[in-house]
XYZ file of C-alpha atoms in Angstrom:
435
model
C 11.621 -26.767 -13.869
C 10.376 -23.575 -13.098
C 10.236 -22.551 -9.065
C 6.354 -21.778 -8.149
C 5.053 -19.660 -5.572
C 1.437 -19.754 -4.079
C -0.253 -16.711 -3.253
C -2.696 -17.665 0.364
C -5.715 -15.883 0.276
C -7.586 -18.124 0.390
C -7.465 -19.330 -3.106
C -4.980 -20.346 -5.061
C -2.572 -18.358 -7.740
C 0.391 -19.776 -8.963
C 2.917 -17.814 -10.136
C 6.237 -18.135 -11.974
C 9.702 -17.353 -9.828
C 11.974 -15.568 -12.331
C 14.859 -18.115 -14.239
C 18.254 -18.077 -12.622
C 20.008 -14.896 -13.404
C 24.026 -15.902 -13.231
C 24.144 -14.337 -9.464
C 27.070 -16.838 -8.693
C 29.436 -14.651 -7.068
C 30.141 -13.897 -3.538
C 27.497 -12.732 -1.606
C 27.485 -9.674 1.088
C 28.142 -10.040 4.174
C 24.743 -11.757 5.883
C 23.216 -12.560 2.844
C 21.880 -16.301 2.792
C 20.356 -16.596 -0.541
C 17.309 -18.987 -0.534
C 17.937 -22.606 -2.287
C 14.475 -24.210 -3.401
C 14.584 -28.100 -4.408
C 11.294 -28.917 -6.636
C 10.462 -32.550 -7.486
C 7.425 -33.318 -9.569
C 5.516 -34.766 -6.743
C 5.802 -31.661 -4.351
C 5.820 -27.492 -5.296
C 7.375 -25.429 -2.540
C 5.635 -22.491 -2.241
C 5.947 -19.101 -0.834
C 2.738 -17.740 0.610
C 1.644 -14.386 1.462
C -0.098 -14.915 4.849
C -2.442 -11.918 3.951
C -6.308 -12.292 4.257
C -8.693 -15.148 4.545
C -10.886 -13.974 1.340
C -14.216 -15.101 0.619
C -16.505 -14.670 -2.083
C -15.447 -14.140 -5.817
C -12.603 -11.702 -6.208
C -12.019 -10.384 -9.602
C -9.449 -7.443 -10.904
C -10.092 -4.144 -9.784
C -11.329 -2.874 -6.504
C -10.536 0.730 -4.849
C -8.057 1.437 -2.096
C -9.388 3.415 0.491
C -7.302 6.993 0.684
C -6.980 8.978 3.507
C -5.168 11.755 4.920
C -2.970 11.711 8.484
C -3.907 14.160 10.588
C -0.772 16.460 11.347
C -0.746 16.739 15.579
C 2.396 15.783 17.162
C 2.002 11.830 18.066
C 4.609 9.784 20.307
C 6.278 6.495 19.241
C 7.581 4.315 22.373
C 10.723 2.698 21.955
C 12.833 0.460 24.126
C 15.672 0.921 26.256
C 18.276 -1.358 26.822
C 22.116 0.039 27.801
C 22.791 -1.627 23.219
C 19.967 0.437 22.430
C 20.047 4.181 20.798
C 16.758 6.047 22.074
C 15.628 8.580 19.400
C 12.253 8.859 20.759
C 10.238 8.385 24.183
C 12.459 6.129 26.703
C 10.319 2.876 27.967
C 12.348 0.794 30.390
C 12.673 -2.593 28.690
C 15.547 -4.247 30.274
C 13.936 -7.493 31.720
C 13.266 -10.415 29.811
C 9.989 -11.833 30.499
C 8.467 -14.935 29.629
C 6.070 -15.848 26.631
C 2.944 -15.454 28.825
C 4.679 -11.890 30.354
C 5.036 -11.057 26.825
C 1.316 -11.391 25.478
C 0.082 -9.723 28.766
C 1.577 -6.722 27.730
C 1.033 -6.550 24.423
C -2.306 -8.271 23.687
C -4.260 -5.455 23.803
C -1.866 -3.881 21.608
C -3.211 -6.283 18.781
C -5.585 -5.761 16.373
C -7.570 -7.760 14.340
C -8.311 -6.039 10.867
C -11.390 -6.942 8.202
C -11.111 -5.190 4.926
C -14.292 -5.294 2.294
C -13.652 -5.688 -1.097
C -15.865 -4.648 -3.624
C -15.495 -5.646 -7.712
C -17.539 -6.144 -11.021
C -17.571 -9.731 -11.980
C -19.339 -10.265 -14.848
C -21.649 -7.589 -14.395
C -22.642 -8.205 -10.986
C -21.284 -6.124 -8.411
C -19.216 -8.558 -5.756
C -18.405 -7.984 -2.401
C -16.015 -9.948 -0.257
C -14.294 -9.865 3.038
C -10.442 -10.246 3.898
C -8.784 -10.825 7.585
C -5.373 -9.922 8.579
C -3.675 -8.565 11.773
C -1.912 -5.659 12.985
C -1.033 -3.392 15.755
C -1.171 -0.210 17.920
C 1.768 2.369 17.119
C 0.384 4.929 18.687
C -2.037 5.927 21.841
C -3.844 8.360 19.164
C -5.061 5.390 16.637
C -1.685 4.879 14.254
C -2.028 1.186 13.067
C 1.008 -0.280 11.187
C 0.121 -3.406 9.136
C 1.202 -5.269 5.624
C 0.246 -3.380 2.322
C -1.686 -6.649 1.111
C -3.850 -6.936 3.873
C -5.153 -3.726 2.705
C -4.493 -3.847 -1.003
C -7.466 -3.118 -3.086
C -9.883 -2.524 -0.200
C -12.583 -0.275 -0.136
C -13.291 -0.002 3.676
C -11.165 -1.009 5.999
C -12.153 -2.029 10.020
C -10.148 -2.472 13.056
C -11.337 -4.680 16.241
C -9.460 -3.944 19.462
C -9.443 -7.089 21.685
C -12.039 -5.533 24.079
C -14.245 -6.415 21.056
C -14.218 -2.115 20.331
C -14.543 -1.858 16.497
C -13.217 1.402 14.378
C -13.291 2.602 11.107
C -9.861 3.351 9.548
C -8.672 5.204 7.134
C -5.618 4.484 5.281
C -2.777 7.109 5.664
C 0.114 5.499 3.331
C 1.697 2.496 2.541
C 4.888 1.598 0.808
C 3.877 -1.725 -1.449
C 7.800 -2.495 -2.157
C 8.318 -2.877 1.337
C 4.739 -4.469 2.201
C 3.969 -1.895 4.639
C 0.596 0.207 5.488
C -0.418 2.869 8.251
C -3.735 3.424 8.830
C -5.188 5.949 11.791
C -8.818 5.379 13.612
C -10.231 7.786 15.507
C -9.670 7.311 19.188
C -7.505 7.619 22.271
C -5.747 6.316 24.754
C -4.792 3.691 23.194
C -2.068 0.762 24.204
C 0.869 1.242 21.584
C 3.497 -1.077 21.368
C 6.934 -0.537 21.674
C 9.860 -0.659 18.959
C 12.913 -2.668 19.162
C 16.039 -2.809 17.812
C 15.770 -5.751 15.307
C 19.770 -5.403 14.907
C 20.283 -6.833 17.667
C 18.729 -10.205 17.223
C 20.660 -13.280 17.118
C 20.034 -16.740 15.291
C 18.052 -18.821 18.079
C 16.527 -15.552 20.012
C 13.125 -16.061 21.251
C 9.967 -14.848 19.259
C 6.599 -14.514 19.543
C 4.030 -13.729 17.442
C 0.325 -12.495 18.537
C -1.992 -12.458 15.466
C -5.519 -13.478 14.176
C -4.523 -17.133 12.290
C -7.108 -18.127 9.654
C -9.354 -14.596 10.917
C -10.922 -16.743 13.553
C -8.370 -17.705 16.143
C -7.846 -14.016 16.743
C -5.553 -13.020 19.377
C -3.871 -16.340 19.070
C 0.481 -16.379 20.858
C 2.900 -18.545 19.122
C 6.442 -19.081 20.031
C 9.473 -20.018 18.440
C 13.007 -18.723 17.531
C 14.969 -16.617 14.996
C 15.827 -19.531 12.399
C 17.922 -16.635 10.300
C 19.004 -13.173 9.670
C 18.552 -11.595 6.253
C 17.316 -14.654 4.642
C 16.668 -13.204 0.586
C 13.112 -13.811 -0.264
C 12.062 -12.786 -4.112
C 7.725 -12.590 -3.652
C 5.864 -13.206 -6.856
C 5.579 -9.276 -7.381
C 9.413 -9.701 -8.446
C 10.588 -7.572 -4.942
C 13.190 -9.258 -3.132
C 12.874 -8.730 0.249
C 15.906 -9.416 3.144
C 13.593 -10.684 6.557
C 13.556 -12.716 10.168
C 12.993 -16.592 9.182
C 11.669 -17.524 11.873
C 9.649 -20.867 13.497
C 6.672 -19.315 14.924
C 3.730 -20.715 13.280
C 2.804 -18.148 10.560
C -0.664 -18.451 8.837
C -3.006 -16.899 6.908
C -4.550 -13.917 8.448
C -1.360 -13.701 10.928
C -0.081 -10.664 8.538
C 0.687 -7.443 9.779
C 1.112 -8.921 13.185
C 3.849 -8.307 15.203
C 6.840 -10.294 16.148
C 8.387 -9.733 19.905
C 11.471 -10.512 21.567
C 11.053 -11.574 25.291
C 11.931 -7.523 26.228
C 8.007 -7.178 24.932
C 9.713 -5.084 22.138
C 8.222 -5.537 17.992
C 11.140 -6.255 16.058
C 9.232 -7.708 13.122
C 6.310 -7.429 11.153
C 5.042 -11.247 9.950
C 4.040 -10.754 6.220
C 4.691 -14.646 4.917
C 5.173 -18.138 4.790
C 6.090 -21.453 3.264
C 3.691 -23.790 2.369
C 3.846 -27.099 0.259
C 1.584 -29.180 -1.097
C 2.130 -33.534 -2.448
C 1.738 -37.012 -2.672
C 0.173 -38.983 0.039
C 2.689 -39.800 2.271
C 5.388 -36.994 1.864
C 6.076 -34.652 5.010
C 4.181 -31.007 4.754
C 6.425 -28.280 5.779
C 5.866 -26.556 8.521
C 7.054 -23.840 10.360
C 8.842 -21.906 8.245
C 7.718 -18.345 8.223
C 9.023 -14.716 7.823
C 8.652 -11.350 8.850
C 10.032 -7.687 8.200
C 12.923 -6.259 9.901
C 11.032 -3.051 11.691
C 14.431 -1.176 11.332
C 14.211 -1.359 7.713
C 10.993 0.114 7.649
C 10.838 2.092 10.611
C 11.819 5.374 9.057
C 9.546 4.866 5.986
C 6.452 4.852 8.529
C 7.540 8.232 10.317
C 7.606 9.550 7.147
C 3.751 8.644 6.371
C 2.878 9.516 10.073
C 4.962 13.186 9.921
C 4.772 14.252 6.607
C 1.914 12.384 4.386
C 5.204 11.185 2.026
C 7.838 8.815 1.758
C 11.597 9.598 1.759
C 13.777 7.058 0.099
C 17.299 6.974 -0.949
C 18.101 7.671 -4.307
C 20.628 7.748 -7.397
C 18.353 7.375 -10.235
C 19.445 3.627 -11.797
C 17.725 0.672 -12.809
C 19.954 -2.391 -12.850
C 19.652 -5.890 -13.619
C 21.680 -9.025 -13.551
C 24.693 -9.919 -16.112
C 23.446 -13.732 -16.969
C 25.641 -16.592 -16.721
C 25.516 -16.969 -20.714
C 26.875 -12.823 -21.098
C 29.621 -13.849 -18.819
C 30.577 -16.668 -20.690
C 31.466 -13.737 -23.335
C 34.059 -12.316 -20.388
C 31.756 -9.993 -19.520
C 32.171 -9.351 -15.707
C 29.463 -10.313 -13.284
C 27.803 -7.627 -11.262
C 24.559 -4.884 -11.629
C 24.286 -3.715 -14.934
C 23.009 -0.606 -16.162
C 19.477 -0.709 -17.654
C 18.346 2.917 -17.455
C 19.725 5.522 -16.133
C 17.203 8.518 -15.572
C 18.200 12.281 -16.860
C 19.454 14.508 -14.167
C 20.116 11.787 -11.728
C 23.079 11.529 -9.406
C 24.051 8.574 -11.600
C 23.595 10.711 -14.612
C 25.481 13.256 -13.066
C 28.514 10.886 -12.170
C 28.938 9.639 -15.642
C 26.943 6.025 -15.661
C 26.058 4.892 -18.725
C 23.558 2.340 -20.238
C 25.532 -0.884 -20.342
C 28.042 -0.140 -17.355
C 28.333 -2.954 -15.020
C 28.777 -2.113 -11.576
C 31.467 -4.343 -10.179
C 32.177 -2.748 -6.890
C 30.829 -0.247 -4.478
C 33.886 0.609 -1.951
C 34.793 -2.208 -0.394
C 31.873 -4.473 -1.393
C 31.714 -6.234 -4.076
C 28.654 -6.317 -6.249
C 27.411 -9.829 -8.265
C 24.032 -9.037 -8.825
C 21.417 -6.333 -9.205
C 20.034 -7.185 -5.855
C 23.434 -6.399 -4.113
C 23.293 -2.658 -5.617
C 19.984 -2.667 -4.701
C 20.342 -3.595 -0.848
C 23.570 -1.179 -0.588
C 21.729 1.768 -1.956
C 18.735 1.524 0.865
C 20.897 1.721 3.639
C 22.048 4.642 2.614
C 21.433 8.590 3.489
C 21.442 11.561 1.240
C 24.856 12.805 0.820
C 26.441 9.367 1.391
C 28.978 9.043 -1.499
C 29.940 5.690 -3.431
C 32.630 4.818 -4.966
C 31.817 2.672 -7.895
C 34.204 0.124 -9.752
C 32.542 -0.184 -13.290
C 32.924 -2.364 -16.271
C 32.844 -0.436 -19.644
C 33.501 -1.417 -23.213
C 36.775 -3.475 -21.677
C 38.031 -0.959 -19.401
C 37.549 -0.559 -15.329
C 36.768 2.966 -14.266
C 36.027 4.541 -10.867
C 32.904 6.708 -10.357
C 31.410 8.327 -7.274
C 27.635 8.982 -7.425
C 26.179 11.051 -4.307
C 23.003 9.894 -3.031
C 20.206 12.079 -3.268
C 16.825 11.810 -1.820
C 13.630 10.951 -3.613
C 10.070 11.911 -2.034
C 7.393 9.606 -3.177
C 3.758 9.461 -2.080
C 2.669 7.609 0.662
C -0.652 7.025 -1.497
C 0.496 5.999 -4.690
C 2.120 3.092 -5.755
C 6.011 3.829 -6.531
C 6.092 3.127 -10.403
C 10.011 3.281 -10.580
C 9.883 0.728 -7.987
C 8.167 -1.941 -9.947
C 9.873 -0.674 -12.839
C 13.370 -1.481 -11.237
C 11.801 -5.365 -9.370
C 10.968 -6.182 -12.954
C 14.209 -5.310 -14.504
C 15.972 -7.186 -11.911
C 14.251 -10.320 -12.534
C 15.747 -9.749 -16.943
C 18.293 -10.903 -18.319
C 21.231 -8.910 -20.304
C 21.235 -9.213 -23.849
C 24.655 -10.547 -24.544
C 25.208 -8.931 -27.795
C 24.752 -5.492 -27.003
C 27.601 -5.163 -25.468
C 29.844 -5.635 -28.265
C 27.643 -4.294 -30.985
C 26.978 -1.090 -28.894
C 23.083 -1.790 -28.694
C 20.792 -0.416 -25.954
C 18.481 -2.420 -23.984
């Protein structure tokens, strides 16, 4: 039976998780791969905790584009005697309590209603979305999730003095589910960053947020459940993020998630929910949020330079099934595409390789490749063990960077999250056919 996940906005979607792909092997180091159970009585779901959405929402609707302005702005970030400071020093080294906590940073949270506007049927539709966010800067930079603002046409911010501004959006990444937008306005409380790093299973969180767009400004507490638990969303992007217990609902995304040094660490983008029988136990308090330091340079990038700079070496990969390795075909990333003038081109990669190895880690699946290659800077080497036509060879691609816009959606990006979620054609590996 077929996993399902449940898109909460509101109103229902159900999609289809992609079919077991033969990723058997060994996993990386702090990888815990998500195991789902279904019975037919009860569907686990994963849920976006986006937007409360009301009204009919059909296809379409128009993001709302703007431009950053270019002045010089200042990200805070802690400092503890574990943490690096790269920007301006904020003295964070006593823990506080939950209450401390949401003192500090309460009016650092921001409530955000986006309008949707679409042609159903004829009739022109408009409809209204809630979701959370907060304060990055003191001159009106406002880091949420991508679909809290996906498809809007206006997009406003409420302070929690009850001040209301219009925003524009300056960029977003959608394969991360990050957006920045930028109001007009000044000295504003911004948060500060934290190392996410250093977190430890059973840490304190909290999370300040506007549940179900009504409770706004709501605290809720909890601990770090897990570290780089694997999360596939429906779009097909598998995401590594905090499990955590804080209770995560719908219109809590794009909040922020503090440790008890006051410092964001996460971003809360989504949930588990469940639905069943009479009788059977709901599940509950099992949410998720974004890493910041995996997305922390990607959003100095849209603040500093309108554009997003992402590791690159010009692949798209997907997994070797269970069935192809049955054949003795090695498990690992193979080789879908490989893009002309690449750094993989350029290293000798070939349609049909299958990546075993990357130094010393070894790869099973496409998502393995995948995670290695974002971690990386350009100029990092790596030292590839690949499968070919029966015999193991050793290539070294350098990674390169790729600039992408911080207003467009990244088509290579989708291109690559749906070719990891296909299966390899066993027979074109001995009969020499392309995929």
């Amino acid at each position: 039976m077929d996993d399902k996940y449940e898109q909460d906005n509101g109103y229902s979607a159900v999609y289809t998780a992609p079919q077991s792909s033969g990723c058997t092997g060994p996993e990386p180091e702090k990888k815990q791969k998500k195991s789902v159970q279904l019975t037919m009585s009860k569907v686990i779901a994963l849920a976006l905790c986006c937007s409360l959405v009301g009204g009919i929402l059909g296809a379409g609707g128009v993001a709302l584009l703007g431009g950053g302005e270019k002045d010089s702005t200042t990200i805070l970030e802690g400092e503890r005697p574990s943490s690096a400071i790269t920007v301006a020093q904020i003295d964070t080294s006593r823990e506080m309590t939950p209450a401390e906590v949401y003192a500090q940073n309460v009016n650092s949270t921001v409530g955000i209603t986006t309008s949707v506007t679409t042609n159903f049927w004829g009739y022109q539709t408009t409809a209204a979305a809630s979701g959370s966010g907060f304060i990055l800067t003191e001159d009106g930079y406002i880091l949420t999730n991508f679909h809290v603002i996906e498809d809007s046409n206006s997009v406003t911010v409420t302070a929690y003095d009850g001040t209301t501004y219009d925003a524009t959006v300056v960029g977003y990444d959608e394969s991360n589910d990050i957006a920045v937008l930028k109001v007009e306005a000044e000295g504003l409380t911004p948060v500060v960053l934290g190392d996410s790093d250093d977190l430890n299973v059973g840490d304190t969180v909290v999370a300040i947020g506007n549940p179900l767009g009504e409770l706004t400004f709501s605290l809720t507490s909890g601990v770090v459940s897990a570290l780089d638990r694997e999360v596939t969303m429906s779009s097909g992007v598998t995401m590594d993020l905090i499990q955590t217990d804080c209770a995560i609902n719908s219109g809590n995304s794009g909040g922020a998630l503090f440790n008890l040094y006051g410092e964001v660490i996460g971003i809360t983008n989504a949930k588990y929910s469940g639905s069943g029988s009479s009788g059977q136990a709901s599940i509950d308090n099992i949410g998720f949020a974004i890493p910041i330091n995996s997305v922390r340079n990607i959003v100095e990038s849209i603040i500093e330079n309108g554009y997003i700079v992402k590791p690159y070496i010009g692949v798209s990969v997907t997994d070797v099934s269970a069935e192809t390795q049955s054949y003795g075909l090695p498990q690992g990333a193979a080789v879908k595409e490989v893009t002309e003038g690449s750094p993989a081109e350029q290293a000798g990669l070939q349609v049909n390789d299958i990546i075993t190895r990357v130094g010393d880690t070894e790869i099973t699946c496409s998502d393995d490749l995948v995670s290695l290659v974002k971690e990386c800077q350009a100029g990092d080497e790596l030292v590839m063990q690949v499968y070919r036509s029966g015999e193991t060879l050793e290539l070294t691609v350098t990674v390169a960077e790729k600039q992408q816009s911080a207003l467009e959606v990244d088509d290579e990006s989708q291109k690559s999250a749906q070719s990891n979620s296909q299966m390899i054609n066993p027979w074109q590996f001995f009969f020499g056919g392309q995929s």
